[in-house]
mmCIF file of C-alpha atoms and ligand atoms in Angstrom:
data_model
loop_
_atom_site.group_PDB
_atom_site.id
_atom_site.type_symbol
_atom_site.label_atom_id
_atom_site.label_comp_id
_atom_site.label_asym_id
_atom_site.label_seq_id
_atom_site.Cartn_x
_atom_site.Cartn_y
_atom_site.Cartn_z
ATOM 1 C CA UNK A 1 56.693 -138.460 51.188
ATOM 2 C CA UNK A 2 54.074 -136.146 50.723
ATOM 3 C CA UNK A 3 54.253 -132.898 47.804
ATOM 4 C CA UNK A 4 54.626 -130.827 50.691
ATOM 5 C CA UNK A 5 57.671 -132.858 51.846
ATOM 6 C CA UNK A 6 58.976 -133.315 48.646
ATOM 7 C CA UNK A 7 59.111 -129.612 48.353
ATOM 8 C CA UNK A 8 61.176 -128.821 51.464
ATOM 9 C CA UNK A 9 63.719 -131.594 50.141
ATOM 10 C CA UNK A 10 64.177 -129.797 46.707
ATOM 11 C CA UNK A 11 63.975 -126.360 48.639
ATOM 12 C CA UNK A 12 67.203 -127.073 50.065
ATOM 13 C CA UNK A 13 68.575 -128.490 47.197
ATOM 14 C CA UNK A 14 68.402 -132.223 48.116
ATOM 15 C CA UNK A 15 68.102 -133.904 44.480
ATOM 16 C CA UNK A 16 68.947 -137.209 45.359
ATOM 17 C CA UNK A 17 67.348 -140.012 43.583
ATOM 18 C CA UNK A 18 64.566 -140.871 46.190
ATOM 19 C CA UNK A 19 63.222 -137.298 46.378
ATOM 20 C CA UNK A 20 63.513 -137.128 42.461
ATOM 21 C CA UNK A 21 61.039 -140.394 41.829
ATOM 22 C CA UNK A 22 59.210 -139.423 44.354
ATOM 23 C CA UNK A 23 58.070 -136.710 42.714
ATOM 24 C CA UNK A 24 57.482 -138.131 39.768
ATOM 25 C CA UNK A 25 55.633 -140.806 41.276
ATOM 26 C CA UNK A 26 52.873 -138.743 42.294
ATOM 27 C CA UNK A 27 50.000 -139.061 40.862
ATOM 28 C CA UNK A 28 47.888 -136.477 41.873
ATOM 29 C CA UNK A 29 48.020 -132.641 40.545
ATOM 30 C CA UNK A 30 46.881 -131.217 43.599
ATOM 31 C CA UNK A 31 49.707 -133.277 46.063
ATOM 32 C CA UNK A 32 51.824 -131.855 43.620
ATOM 33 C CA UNK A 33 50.886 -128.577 43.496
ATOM 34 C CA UNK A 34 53.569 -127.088 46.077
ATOM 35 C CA UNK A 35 55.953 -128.395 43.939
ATOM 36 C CA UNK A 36 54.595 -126.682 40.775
ATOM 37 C CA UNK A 37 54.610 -123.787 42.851
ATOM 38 C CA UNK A 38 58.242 -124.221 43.637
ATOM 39 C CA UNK A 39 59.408 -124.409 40.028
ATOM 40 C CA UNK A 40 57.517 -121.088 38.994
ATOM 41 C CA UNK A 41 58.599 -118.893 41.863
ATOM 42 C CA UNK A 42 62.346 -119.982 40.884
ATOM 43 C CA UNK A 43 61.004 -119.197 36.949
ATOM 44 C CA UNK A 44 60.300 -115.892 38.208
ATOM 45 C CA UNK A 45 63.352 -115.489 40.415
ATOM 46 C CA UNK A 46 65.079 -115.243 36.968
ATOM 47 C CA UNK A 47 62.545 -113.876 34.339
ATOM 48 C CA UNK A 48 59.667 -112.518 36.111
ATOM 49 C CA UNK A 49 56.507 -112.474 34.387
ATOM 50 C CA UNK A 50 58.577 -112.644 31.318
ATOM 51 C CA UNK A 51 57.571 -115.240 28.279
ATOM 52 C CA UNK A 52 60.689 -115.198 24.905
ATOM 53 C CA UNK A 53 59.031 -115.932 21.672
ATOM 54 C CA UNK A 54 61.210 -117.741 19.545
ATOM 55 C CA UNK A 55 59.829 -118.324 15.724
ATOM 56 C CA UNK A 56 60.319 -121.591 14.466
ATOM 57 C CA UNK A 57 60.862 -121.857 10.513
ATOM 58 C CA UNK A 58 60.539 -125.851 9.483
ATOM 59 C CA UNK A 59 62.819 -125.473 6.520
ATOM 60 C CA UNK A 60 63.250 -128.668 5.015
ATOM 61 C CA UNK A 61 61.307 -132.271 5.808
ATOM 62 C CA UNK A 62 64.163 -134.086 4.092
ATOM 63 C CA UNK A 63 65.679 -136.611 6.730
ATOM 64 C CA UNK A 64 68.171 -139.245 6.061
ATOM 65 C CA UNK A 65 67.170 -140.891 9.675
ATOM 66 C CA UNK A 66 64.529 -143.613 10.752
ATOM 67 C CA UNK A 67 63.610 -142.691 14.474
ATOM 68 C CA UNK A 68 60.751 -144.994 14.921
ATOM 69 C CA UNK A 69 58.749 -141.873 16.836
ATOM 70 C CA UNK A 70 59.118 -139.572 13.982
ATOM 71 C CA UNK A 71 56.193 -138.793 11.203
ATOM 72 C CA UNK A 72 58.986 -137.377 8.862
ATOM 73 C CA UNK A 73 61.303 -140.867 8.947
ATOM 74 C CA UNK A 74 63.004 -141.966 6.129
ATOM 75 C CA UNK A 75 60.587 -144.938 5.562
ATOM 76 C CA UNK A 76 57.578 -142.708 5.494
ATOM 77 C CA UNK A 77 57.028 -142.460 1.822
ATOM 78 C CA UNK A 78 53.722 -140.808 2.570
ATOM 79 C CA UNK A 79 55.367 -137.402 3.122
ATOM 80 C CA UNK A 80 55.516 -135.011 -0.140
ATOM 81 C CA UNK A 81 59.497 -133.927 0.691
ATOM 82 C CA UNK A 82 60.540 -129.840 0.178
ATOM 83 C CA UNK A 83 63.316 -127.831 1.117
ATOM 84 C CA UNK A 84 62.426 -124.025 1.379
ATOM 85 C CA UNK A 85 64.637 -121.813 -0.708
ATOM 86 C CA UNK A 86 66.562 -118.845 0.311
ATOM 87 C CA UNK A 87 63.420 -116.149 -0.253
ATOM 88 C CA UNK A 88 61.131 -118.204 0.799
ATOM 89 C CA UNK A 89 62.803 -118.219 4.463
ATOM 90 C CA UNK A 90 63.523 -114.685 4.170
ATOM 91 C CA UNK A 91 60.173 -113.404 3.807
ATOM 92 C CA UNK A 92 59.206 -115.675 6.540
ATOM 93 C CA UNK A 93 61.998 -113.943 9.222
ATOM 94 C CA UNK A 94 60.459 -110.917 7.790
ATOM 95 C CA UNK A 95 57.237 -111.148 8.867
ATOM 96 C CA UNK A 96 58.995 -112.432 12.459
ATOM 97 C CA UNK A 97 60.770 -109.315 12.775
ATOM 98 C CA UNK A 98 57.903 -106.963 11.793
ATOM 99 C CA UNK A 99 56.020 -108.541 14.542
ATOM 100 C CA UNK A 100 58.945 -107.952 16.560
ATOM 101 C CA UNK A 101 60.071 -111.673 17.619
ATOM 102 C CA UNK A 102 63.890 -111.492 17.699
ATOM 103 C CA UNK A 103 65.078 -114.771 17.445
ATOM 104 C CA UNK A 104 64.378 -117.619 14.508
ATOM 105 C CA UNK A 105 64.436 -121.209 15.204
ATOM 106 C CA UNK A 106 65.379 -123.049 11.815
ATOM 107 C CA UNK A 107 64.306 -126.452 12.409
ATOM 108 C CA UNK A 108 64.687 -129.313 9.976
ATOM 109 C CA UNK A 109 65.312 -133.217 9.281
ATOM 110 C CA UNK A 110 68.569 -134.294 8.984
ATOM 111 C CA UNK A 111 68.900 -133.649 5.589
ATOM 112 C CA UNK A 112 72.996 -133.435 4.725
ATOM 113 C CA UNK A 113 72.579 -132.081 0.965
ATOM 114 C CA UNK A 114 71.104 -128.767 2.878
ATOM 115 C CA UNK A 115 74.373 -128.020 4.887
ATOM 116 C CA UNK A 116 75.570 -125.660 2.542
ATOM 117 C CA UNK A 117 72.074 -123.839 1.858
ATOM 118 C CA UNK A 118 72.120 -123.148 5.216
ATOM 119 C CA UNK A 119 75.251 -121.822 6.323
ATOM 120 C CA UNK A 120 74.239 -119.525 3.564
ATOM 121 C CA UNK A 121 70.869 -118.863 4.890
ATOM 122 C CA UNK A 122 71.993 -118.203 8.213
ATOM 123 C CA UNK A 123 74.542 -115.651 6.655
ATOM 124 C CA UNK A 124 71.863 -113.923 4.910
ATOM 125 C CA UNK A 125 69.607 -113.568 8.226
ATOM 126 C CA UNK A 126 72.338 -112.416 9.982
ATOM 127 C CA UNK A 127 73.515 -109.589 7.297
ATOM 128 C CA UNK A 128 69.972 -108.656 7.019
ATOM 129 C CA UNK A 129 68.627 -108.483 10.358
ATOM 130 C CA UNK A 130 69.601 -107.753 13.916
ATOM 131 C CA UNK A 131 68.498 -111.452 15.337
ATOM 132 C CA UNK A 132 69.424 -114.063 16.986
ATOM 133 C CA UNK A 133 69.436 -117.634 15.398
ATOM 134 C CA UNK A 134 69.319 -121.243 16.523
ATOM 135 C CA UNK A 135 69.354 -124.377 14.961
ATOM 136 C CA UNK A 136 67.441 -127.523 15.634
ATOM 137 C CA UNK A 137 69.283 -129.542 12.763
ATOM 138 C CA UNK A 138 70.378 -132.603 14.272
ATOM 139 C CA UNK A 139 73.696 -134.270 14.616
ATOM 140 C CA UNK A 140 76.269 -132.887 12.045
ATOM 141 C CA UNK A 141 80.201 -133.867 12.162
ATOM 142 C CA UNK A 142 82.307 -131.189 14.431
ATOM 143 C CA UNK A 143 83.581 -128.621 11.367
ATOM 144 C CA UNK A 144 79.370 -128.295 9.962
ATOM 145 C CA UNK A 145 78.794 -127.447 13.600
ATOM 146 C CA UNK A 146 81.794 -124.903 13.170
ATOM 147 C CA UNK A 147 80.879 -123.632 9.691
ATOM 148 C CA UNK A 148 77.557 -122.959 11.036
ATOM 149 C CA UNK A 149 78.816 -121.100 14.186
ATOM 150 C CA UNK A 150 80.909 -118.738 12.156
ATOM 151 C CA UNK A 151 78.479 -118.146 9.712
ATOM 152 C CA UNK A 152 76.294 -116.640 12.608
ATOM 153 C CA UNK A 153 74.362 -119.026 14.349
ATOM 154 C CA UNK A 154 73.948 -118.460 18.175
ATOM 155 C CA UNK A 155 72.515 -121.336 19.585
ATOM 156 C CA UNK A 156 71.271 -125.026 18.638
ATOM 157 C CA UNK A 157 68.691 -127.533 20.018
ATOM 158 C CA UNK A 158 69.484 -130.780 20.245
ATOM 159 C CA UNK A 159 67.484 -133.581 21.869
ATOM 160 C CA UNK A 160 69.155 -136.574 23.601
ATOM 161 C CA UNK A 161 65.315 -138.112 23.444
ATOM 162 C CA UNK A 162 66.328 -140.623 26.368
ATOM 163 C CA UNK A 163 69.507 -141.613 28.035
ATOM 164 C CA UNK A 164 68.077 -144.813 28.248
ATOM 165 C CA UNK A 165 71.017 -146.978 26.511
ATOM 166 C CA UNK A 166 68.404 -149.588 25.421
ATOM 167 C CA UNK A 167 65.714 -147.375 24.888
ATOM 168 C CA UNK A 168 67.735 -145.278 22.705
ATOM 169 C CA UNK A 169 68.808 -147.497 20.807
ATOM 170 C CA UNK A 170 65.326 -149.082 20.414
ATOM 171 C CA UNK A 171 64.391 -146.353 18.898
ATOM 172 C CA UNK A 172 66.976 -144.856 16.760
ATOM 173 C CA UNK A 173 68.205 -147.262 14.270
ATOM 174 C CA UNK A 174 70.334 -144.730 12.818
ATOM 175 C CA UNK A 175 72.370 -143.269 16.277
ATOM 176 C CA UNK A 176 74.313 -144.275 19.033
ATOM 177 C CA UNK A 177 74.009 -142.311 22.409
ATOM 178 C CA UNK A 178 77.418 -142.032 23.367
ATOM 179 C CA UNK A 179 77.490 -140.017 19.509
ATOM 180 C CA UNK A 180 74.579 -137.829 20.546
ATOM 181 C CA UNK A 181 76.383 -136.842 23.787
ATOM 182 C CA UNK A 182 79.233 -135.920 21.434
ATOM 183 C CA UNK A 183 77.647 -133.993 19.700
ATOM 184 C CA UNK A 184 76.105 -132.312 22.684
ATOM 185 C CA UNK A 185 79.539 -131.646 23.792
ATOM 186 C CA UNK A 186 80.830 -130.422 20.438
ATOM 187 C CA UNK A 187 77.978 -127.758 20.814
ATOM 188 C CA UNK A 188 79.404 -126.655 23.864
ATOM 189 C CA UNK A 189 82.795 -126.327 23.374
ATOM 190 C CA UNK A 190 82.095 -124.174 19.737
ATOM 191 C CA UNK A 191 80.198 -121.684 22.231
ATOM 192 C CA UNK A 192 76.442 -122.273 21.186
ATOM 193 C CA UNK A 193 73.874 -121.862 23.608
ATOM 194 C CA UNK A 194 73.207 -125.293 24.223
ATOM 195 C CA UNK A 195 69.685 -126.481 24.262
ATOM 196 C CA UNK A 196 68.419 -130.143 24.841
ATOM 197 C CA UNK A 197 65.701 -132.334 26.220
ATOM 198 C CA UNK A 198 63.410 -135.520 26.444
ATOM 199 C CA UNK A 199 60.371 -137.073 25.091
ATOM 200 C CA UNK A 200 58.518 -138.206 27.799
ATOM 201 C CA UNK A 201 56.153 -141.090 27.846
ATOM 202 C CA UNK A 202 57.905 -142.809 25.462
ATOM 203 C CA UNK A 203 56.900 -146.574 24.949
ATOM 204 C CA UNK A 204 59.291 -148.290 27.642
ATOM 205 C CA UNK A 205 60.379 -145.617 29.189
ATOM 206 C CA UNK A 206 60.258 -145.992 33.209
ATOM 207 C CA UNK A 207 60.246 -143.257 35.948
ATOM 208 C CA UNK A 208 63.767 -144.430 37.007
ATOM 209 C CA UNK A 209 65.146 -143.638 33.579
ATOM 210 C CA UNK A 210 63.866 -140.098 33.691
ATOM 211 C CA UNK A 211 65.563 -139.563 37.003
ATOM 212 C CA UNK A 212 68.764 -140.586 35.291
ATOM 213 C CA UNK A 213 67.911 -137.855 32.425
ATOM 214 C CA UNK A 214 67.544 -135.237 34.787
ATOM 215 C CA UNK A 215 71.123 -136.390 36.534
ATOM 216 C CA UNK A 216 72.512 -135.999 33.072
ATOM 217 C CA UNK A 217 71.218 -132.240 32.704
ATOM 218 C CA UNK A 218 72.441 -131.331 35.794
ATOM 219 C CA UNK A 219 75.710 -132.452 34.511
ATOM 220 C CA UNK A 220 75.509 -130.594 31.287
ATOM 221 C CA UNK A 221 73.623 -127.710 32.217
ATOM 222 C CA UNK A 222 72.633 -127.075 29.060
ATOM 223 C CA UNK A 223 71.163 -123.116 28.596
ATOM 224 C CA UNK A 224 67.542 -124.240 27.569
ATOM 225 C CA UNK A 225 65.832 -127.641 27.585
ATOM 226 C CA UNK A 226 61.974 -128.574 25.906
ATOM 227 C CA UNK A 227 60.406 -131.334 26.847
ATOM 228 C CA UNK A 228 57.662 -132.873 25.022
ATOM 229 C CA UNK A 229 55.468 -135.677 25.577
ATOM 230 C CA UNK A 230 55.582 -138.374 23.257
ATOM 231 C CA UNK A 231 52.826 -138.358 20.381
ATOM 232 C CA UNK A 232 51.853 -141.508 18.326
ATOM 233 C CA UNK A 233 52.035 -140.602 14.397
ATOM 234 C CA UNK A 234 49.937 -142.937 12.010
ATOM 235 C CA UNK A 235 52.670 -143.931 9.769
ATOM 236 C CA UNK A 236 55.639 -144.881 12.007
ATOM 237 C CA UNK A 237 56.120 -148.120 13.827
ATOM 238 C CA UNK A 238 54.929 -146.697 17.066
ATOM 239 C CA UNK A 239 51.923 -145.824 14.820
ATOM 240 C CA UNK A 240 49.341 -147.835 17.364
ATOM 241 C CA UNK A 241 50.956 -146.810 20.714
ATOM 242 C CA UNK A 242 49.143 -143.809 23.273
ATOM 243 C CA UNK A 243 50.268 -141.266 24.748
ATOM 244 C CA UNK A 244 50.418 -140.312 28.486
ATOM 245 C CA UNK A 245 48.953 -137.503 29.852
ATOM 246 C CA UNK A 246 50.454 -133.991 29.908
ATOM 247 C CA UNK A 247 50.491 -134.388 33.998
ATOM 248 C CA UNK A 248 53.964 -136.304 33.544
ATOM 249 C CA UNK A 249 55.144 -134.433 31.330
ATOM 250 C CA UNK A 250 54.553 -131.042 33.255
ATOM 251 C CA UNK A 251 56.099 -132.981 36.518
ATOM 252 C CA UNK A 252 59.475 -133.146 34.400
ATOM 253 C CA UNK A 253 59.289 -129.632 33.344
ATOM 254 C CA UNK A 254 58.858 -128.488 36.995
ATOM 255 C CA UNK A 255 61.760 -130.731 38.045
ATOM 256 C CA UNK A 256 64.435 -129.084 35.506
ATOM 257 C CA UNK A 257 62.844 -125.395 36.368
ATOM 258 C CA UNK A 258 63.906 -126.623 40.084
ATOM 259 C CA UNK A 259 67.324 -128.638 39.355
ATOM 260 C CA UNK A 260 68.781 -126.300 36.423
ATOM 261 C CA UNK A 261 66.875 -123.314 37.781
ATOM 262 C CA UNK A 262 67.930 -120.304 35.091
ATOM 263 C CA UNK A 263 67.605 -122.631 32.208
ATOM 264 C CA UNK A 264 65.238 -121.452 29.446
ATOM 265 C CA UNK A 265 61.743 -123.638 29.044
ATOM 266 C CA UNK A 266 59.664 -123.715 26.479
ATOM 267 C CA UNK A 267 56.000 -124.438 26.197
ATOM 268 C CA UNK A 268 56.596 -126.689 23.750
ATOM 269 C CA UNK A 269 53.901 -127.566 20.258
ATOM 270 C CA UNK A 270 53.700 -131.199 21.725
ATOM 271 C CA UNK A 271 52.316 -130.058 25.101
ATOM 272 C CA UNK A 272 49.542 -127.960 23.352
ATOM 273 C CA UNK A 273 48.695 -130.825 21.264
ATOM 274 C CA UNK A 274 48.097 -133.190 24.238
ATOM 275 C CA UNK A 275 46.188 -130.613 25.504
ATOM 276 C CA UNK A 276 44.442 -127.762 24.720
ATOM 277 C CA UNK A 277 45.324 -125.875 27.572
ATOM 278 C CA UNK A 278 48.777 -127.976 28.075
ATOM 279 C CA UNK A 279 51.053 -124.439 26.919
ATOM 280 C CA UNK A 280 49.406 -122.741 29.063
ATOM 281 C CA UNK A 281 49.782 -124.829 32.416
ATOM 282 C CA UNK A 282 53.971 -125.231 31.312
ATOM 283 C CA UNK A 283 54.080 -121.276 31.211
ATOM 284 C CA UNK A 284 51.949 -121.313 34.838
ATOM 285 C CA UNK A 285 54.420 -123.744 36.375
ATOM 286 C CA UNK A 286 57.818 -122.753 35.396
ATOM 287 C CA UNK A 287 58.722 -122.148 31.621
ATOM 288 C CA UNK A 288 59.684 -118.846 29.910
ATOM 289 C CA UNK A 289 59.555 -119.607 26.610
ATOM 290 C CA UNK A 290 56.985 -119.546 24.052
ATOM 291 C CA UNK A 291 57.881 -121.197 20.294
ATOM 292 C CA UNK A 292 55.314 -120.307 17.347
ATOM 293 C CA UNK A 293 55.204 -121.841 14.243
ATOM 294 C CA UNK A 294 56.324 -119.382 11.272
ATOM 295 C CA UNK A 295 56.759 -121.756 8.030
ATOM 296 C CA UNK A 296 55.190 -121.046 5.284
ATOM 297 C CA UNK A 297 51.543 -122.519 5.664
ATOM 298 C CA UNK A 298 51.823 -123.854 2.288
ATOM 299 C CA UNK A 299 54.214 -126.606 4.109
ATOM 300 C CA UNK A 300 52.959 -126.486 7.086
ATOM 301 C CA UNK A 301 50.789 -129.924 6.622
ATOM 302 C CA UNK A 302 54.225 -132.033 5.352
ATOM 303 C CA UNK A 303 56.036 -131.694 8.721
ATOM 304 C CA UNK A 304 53.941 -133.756 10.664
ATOM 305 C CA UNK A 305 56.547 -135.141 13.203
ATOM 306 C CA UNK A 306 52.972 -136.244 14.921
ATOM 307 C CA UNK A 307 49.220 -136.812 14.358
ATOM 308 C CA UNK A 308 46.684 -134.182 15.348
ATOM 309 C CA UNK A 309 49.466 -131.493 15.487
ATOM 310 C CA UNK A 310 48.357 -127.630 16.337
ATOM 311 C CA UNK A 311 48.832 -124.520 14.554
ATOM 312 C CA UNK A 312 49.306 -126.167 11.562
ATOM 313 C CA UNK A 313 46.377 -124.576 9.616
ATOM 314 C CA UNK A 314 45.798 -121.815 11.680
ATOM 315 C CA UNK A 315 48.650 -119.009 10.739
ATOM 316 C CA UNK A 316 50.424 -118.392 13.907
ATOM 317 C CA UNK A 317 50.732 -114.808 14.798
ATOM 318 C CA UNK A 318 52.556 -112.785 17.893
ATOM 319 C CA UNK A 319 49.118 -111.763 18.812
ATOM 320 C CA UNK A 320 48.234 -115.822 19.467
ATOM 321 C CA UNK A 321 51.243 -116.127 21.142
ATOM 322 C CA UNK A 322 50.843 -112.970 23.416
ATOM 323 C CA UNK A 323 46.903 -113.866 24.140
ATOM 324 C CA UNK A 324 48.495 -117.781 25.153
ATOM 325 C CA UNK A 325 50.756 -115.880 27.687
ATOM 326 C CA UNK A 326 48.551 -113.455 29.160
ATOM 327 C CA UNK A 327 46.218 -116.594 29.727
ATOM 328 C CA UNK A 328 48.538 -117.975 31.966
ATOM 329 C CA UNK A 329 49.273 -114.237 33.797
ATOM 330 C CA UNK A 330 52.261 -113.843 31.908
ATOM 331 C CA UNK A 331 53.849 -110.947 30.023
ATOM 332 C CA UNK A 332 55.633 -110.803 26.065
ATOM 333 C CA UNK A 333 59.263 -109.867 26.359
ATOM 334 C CA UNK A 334 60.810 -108.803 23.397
ATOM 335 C CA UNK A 335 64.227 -109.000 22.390
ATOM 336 C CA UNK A 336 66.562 -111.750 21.651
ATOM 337 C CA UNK A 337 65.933 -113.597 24.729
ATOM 338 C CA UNK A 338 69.021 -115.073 25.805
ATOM 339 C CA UNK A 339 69.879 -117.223 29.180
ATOM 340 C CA UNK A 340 69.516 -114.550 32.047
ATOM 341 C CA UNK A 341 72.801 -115.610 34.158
ATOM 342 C CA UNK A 342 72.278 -114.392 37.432
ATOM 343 C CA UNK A 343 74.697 -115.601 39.348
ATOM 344 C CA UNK A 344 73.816 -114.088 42.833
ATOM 345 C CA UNK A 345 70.873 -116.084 42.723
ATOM 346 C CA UNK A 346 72.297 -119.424 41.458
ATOM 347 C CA UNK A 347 75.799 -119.121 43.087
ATOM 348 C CA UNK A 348 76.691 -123.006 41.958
ATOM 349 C CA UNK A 349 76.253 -122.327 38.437
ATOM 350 C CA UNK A 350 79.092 -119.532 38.077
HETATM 351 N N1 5AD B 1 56.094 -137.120 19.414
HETATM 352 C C1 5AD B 1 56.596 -136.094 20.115
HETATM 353 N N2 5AD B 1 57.721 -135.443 19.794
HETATM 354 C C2 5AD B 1 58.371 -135.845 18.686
HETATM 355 N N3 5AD B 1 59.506 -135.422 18.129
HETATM 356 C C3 5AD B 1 59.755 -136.143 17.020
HETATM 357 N N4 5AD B 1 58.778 -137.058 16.860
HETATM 358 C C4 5AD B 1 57.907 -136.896 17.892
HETATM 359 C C5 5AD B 1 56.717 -137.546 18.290
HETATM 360 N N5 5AD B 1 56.208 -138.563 17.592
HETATM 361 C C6 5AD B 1 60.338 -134.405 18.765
HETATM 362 C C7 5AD B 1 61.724 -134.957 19.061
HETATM 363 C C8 5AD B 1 62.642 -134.065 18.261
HETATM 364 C C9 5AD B 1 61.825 -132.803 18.138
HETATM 365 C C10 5AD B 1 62.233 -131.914 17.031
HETATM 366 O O1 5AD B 1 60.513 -133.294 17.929
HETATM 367 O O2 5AD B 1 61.990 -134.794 20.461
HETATM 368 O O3 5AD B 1 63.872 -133.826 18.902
HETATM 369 FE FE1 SF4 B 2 64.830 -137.237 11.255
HETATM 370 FE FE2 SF4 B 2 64.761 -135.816 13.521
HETATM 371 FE FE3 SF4 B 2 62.612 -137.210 12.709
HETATM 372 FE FE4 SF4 B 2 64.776 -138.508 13.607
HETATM 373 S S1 SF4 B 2 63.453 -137.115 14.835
HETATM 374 S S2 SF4 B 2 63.598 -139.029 11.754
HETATM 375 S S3 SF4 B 2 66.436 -137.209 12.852
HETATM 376 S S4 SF4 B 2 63.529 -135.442 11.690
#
């Protein structure tokens, strides 16, 4: 099947497994190209020119977890551990909301000891400011989730990584899938927005087992979902391993803009680190979502989940943000940034 071909399948909403790895089979950008073109006229079927910026706040390296991917494991005993204190994050969603980004990302290892810190925190950001706030803090038993919730939080990010069963388990020591899909579900039923997602290019993973993550979205139907590619760090057993190039990972992207179609997408850190224009090309081809970095540069350098990682001694501002999405033709849309429902458009969803 050509990318033309392909195209006309997915137009008419035929995502059956042979159109789905044929796709991501291709290995040519341009043959893909109507297909990129497909997932960013349905991006701007929903958001327009439109690009959310979401600060992200890394508030505490601490993680009680081994994922053999991750720079900030448990066995790393190279990283200098901290956990940012109360102020510290406040004057951090300060300077988001003076530069009028509306919605903080606190994103952290799993690091249990903090639970309580940070259903505080999240009550303090929410007496203080008009925001919205999400959490990217892991798995956490059902009442944290809960505590969290009613303390203020709106939505939370949480990565299955791979549905791979072997995979998975490969490389999470710590987890067990059928837990993380709990979890997922737990999420959902305390009324978060939901957000998930993939590594992709993973050591081991195959083509067919991304086609069975994107079946499990479209059961979920989560409200946002970042993918990343997968990025070697020095000091974890995957240490020695490459990574693939951005062109698969961007092919995934496309394929959730065109399967889950309102979802949110963001140009995620990991893309921009595989490449320097790798943001940019996500926000050209179907996501509406832009994520700097706002910790504290001071601890910038100790959450390394990855080598080589951007924006880590550079201070991230809304004007690098905004000149990122204007590169790729897009426009800054303030506000909280929620999942644009629009039913008439997406008439299976509702
Ligand atoms: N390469 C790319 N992404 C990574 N993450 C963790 N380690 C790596 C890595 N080595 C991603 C995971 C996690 C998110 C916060 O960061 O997908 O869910
Ligand atoms: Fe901890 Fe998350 Fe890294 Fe796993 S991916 S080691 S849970 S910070």
């Amino acid at each position: 099947m050509s990318g033309d071909d392909i195209r006309r399948e997915l137009e008419r909403g035929n995502f059956s497994r042979e159109v789905l790895t044929a796709a991501l089979a291709i290995t040519n950008e341009n043959e893909f190209m109507p297909i990129f073109e497909l997932s960013e006229s349905i991006c701007e079927a929903y958001y327009g020119k439109s690009v959310f910026i979401r600060g992200i706040i890394e508030f505490t390296n601490r993680c009680r977890k081994n994922c053999r991917y991750c720079g900030i494991r448990r066995e790393n005993g190279t990283v200098e551990r901290y956990r940012l204190t109360e102020d510290e994050v406040l004057s951090a969603v300060d300077r988001l909301v003076r530069e009028d980004i509306h919605t903080v990302v606190l994103q952290g290892g799993e690091d249990p000891a903090s639970d309580d810190h940070l259903i505080d925190l999240i009550r303090s950001i929410r007496e203080r400011y008009d925001m919205a706030v999400t959490l990217s803090v892991g798995e956490r038993p059902f009442d944290v989730y809960e505590r969290m919730r009613h303390a203020g939080a709106d939505r939370f990010l949480l990565r299955i990584e791979t549905t791979d069963p072997v995979l998975f388990s490969e490389l999470h020591p710590d987890d067990d899938l059928a837990y993380r899909k709990h979890c997922l579900t737990s999420l959902k039923e305390l009324w978060y927005e939901v957000g998930s997602g993939i590594m992709v290019g993973l050591p081991g993973q195959t083509i067919e087992s991304i086609v069975n993550d994107l079946f499990y979205f479209m059961d979920l139907r989560p409200d946002m979902i970042g993918i990343g590619p997968f990025l070697p760090h020095k000091d974890t057993p995957l240490g020695d391993e490459k990574p693939r190039e951005l062109f698969l990972t961007l092919k995934v992207m496309a394929l959730i803009r065109i399967t889950l179609r309102d979802v949110n997408i963001p140009a995620t850190t990991a893309m921009g680190t595989l490449s320097s224009d790798g943001r940019i090309k996500a926000m050209r081809y179907g996501a509406n979502v832009f994520m700097p970095n706002y910790t504290p540069s001071t601890y910038r350098g100790k959450y390394l989940l990855y080598d080589n990682k951007i924006c880590v001694n550079e201070d991230c501002t809304n004007a690098c943000a905004v000149a990122a999405i204007h590169a790729a033709g897009k426009v800054f849309a303030p506000g909280k940034g929620g999942r644009h429902r629009t039913p008439e458009l997406n008439p299976a969803l509702e």
